[in-house]
Coordinates of N, CA and C in Angstrom, one line a residue:
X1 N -79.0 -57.9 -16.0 CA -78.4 -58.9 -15.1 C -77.2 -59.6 -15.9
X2 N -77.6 -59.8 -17.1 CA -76.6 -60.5 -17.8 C -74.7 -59.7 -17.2
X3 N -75.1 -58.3 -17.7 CA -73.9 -57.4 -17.4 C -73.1 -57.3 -16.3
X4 N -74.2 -58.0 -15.1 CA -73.5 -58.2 -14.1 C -72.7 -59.9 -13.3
X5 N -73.4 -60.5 -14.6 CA -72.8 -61.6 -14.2 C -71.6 -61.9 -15.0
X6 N -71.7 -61.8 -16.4 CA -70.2 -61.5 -17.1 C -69.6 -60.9 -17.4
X7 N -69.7 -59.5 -17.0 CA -69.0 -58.2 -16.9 C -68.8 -57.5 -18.1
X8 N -67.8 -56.1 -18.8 CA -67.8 -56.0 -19.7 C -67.9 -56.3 -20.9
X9 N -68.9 -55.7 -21.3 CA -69.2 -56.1 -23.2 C -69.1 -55.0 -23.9
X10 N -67.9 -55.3 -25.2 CA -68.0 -54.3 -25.9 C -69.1 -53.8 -26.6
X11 N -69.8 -54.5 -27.2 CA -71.0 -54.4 -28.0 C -72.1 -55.2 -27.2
X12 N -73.5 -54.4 -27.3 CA -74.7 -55.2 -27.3 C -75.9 -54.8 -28.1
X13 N -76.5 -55.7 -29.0 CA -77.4 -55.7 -29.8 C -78.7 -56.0 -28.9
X14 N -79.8 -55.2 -28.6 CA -80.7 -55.6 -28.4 C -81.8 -55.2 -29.2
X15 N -82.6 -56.6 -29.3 CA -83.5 -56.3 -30.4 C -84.7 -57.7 -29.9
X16 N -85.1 -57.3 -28.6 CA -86.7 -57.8 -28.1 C -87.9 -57.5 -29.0
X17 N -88.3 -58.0 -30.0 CA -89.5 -57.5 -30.9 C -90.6 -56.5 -29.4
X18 N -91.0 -55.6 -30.2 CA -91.7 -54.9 -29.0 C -91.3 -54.7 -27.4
X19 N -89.9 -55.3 -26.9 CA -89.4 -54.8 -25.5 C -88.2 -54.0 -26.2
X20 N -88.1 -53.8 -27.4 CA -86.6 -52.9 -26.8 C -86.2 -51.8 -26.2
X21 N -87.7 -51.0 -26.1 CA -87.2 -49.9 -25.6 C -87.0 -50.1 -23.8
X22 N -87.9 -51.3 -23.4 CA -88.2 -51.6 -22.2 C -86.6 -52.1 -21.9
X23 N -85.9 -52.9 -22.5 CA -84.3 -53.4 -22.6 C -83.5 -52.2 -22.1
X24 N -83.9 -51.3 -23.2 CA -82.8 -50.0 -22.9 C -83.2 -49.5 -21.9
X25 N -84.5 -48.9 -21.3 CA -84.8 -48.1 -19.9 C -84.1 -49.6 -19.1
X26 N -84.5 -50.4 -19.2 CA -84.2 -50.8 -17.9 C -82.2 -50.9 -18.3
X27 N -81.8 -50.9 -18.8 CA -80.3 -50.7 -18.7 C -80.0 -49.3 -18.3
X28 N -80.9 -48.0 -19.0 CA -80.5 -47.2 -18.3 C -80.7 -47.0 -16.6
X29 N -81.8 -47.5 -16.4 CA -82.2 -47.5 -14.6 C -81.2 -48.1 -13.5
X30 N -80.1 -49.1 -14.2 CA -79.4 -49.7 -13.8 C -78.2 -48.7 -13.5
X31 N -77.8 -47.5 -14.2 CA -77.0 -46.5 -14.1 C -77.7 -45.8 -13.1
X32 N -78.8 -45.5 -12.5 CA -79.3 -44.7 -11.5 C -78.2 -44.6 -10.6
X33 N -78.3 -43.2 -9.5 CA -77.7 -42.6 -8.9 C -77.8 -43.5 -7.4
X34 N -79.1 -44.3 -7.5 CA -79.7 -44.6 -6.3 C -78.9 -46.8 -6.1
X35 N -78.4 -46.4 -7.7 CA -78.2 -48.1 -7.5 C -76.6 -48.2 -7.2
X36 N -76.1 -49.0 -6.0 CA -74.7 -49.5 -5.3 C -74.3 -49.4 -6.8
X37 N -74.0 -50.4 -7.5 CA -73.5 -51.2 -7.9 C -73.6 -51.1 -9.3
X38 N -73.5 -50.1 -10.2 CA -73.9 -49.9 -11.7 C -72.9 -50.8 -12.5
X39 N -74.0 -51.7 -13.4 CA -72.9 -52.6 -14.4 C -72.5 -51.3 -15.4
X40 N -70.9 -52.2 -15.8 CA -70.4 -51.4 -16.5 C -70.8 -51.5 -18.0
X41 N -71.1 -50.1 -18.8 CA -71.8 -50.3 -20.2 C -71.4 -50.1 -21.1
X42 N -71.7 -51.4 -22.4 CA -70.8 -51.4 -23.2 C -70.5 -49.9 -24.0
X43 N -69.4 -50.0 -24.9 CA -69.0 -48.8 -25.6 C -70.0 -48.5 -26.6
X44 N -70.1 -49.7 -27.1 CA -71.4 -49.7 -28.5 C -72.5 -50.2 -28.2
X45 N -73.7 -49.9 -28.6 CA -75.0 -50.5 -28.5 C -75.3 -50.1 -30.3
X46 N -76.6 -51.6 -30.4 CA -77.2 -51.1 -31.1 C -79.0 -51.9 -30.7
X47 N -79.8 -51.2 -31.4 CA -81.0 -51.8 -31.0 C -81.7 -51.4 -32.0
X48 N -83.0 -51.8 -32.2 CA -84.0 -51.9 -33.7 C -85.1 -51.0 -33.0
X49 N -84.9 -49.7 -34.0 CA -86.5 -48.7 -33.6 C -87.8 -49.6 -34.2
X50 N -88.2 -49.7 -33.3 CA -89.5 -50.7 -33.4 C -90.8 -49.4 -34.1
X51 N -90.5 -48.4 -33.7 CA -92.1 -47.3 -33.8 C -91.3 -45.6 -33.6
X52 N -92.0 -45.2 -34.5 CA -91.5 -43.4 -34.1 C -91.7 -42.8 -33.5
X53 N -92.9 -43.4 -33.0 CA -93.1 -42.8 -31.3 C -92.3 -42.9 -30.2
X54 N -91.8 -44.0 -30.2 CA -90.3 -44.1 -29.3 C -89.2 -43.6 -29.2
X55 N -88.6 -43.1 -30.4 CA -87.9 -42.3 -30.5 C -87.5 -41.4 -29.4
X56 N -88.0 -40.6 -28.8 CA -87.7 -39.5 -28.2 C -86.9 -40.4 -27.0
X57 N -87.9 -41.3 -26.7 CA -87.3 -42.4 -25.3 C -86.4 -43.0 -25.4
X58 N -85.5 -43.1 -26.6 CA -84.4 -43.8 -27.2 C -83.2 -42.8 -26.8
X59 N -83.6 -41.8 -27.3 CA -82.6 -40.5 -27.2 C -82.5 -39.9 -25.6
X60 N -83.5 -39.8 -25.1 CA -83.6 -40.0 -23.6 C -82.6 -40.9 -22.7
X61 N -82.4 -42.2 -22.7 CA -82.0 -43.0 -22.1 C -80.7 -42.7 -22.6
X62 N -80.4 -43.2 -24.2 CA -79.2 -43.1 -24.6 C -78.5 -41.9 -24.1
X63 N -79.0 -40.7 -24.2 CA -78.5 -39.5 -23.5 C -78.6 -39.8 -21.7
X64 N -78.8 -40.3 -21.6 CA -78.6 -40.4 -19.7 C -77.5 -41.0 -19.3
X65 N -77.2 -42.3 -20.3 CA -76.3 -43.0 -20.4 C -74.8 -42.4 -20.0
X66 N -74.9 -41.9 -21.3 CA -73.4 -41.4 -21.5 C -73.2 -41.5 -22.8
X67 N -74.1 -41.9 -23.5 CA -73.8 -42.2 -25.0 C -73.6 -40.6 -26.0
X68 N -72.6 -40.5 -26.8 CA -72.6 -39.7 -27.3 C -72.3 -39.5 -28.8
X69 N -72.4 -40.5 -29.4 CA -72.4 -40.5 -31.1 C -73.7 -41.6 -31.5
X70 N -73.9 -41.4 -32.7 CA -75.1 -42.5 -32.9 C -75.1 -42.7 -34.9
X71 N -75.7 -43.7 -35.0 CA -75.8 -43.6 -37.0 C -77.0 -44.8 -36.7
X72 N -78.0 -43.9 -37.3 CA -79.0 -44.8 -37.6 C -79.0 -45.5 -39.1
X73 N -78.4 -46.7 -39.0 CA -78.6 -48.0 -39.9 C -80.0 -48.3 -40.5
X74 N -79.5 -48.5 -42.3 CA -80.9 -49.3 -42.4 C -80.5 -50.6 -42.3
X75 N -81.8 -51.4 -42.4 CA -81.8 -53.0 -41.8 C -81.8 -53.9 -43.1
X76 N -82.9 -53.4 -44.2 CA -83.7 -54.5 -45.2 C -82.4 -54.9 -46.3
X77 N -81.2 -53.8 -46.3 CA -80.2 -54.2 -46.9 C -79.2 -55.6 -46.6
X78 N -79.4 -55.6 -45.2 CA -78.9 -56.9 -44.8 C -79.7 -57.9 -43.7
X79 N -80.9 -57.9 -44.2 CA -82.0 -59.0 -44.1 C -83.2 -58.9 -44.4
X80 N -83.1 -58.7 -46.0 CA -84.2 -58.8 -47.0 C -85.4 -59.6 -46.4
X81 N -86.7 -59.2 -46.5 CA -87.9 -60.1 -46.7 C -87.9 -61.5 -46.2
X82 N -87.1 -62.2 -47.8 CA -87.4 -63.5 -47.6 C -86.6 -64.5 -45.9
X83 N -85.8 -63.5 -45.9 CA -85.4 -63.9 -44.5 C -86.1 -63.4 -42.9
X84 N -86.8 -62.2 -42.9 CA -87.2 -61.7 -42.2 C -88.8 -63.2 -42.1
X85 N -89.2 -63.4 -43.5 CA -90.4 -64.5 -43.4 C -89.8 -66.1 -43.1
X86 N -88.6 -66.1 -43.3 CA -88.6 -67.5 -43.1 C -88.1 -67.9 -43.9
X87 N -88.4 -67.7 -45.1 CA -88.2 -68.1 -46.7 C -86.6 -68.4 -47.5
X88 N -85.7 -69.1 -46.7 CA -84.2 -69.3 -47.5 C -84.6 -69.5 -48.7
X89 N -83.8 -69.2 -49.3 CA -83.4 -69.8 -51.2 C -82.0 -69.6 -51.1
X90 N -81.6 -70.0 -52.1 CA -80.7 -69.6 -52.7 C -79.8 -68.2 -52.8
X91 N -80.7 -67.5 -53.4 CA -80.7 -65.9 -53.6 C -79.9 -65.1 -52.4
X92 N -80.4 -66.1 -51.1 CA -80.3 -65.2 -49.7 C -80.1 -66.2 -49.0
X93 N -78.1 -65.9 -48.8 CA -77.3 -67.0 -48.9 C -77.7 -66.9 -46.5
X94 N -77.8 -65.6 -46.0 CA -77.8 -65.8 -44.7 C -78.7 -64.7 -44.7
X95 N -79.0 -64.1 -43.0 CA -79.7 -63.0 -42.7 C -79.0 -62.2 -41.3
X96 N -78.8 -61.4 -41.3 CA -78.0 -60.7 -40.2 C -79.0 -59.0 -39.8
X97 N -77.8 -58.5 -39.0 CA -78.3 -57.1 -38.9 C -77.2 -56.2 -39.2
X98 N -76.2 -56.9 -40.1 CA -75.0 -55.6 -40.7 C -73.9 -55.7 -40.0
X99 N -73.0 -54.3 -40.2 CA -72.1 -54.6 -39.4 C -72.4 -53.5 -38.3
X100 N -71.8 -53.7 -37.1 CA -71.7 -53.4 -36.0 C -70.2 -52.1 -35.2
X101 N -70.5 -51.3 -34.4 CA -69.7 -50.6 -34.0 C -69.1 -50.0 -35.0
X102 N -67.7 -49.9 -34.9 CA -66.9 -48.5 -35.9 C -67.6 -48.7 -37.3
X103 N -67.4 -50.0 -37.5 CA -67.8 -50.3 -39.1 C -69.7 -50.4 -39.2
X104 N -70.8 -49.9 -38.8 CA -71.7 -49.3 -39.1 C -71.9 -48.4 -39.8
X105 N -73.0 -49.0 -40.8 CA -73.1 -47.7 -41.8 C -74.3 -47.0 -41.8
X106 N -74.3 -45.6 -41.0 CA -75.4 -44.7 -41.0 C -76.0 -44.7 -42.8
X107 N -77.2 -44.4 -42.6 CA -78.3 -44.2 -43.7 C -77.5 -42.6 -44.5
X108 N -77.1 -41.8 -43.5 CA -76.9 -40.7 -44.4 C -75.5 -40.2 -44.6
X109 N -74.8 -41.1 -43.6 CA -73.2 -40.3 -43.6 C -72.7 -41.4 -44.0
X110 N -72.5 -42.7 -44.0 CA -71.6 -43.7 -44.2 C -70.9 -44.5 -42.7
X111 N -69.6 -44.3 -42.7 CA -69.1 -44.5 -41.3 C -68.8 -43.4 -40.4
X112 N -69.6 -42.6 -40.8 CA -69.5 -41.3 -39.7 C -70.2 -41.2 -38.5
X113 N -69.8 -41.4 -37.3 CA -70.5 -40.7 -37.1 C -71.4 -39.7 -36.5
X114 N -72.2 -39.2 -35.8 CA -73.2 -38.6 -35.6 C -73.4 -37.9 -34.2
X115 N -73.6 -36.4 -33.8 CA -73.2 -36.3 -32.0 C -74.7 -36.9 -31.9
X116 N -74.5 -37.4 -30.8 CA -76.1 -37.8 -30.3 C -76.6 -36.5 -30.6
X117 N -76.6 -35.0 -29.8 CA -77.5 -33.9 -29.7 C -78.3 -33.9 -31.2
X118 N -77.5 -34.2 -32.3 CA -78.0 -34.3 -33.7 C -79.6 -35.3 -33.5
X119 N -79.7 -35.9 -32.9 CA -80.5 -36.8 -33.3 C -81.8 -36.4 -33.0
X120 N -82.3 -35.7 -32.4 CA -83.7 -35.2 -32.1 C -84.5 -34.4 -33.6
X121 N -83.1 -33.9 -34.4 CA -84.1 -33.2 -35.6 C -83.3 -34.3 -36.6
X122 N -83.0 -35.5 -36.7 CA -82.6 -36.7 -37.8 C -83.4 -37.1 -38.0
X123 N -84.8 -36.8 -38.6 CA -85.6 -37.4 -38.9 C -86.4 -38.1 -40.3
X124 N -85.5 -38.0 -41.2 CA -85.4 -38.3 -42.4 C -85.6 -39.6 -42.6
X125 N -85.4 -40.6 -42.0 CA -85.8 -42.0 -41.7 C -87.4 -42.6 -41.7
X126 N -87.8 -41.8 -40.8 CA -88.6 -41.9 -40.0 C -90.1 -41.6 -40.9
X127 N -89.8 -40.9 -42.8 CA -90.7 -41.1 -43.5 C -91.1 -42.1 -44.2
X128 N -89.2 -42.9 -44.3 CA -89.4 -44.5 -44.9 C -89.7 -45.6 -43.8
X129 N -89.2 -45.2 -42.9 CA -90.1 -46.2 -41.9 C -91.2 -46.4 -42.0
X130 N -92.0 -45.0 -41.8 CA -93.8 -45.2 -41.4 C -94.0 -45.8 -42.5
X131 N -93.8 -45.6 -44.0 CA -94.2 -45.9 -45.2 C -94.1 -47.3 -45.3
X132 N -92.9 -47.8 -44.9 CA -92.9 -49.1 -44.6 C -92.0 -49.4 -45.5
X133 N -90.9 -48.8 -46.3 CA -90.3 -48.7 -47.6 C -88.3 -49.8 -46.6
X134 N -88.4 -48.9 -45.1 CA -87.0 -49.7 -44.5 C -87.3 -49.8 -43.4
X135 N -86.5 -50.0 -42.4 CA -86.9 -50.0 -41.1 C -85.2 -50.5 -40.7
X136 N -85.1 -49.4 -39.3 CA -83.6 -49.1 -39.0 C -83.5 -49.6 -37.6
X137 N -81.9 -49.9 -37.7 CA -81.5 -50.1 -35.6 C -80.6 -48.6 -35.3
X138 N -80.5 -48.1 -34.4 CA -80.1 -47.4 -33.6 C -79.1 -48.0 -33.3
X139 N -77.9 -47.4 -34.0 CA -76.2 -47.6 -33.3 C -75.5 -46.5 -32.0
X140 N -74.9 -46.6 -31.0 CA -74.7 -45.7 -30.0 C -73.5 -46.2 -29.8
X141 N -72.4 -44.6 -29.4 CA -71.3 -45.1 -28.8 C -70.9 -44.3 -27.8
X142 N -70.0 -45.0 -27.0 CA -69.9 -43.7 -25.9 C -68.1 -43.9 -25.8
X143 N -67.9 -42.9 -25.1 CA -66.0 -42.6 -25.3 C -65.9 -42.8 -23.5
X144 N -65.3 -43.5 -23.4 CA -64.4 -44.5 -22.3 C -63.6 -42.9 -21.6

């Protein structure tokens, strides 16, 4: 709804702890064939893989979309622990989720990036994830 009340966004970050994939289906459903009025979708998304089970629904949606590049970002590089807990010091001057759109930095290419179709066997991540060693957001772009 947001999309439809202020209209184009270049970028949207979503990151619902446990809704994001629910965020993304329902943005994709919003593109349905059946709906008047489809808000227009940003170029860039990015959103935080919560579980690797999801995955496949990520690549689903995003593929229904229109989205057709992607670079899975790691996170802990730019929001260490003590920010993730709460915990400011010194040390850990802010906490964010990196940079965004062109300037995102996939885990394995840098600023390259990635055809979506690639992403169903990218799963290289997905051992430091479970392990618990990083944990990544899903960057997507689509061409206008």
């Amino acid at each position: 709804d947001l999309l439809r009340v202020f209209g184009y966004a270049v970028y949207m970050k979503i990151d619902v702890e446990s809704s994001t994939i629910d965020c993304l289906e329902s943005l994709a459903e919003s593109q349905s064939e059946g709906n008047r009025s489809p808000v227009p979708l940003p170029k860039f998304l990015s959103m935080e893989l919560e579980a690797a089970s999801l995955f496949e629904r990520f690549y689903e949606n995003l593929q229904r979309m229109g989205y057709l590049f992607y670079k899975a970002c790691r996170q802990y590089i730019y929001s260490p622990a003590p920010c993730e807990q709460g915990r400011y010091s010194r040390e850990v001057p802010g906490c964010g989720s990196g940079p965004f759109g062109t300037a995102a930095v996939d885990y394995q290419q840098g600023l390259r990036w990635k055809g979506l179709s690639e992403l169903p066997s990218d799963r290289r991540w997905v051992e430091e994830f479970e392990s618990g060693l990083d944990w990544f957001d899903l960057h997507a772009m689509r061409v206008a």
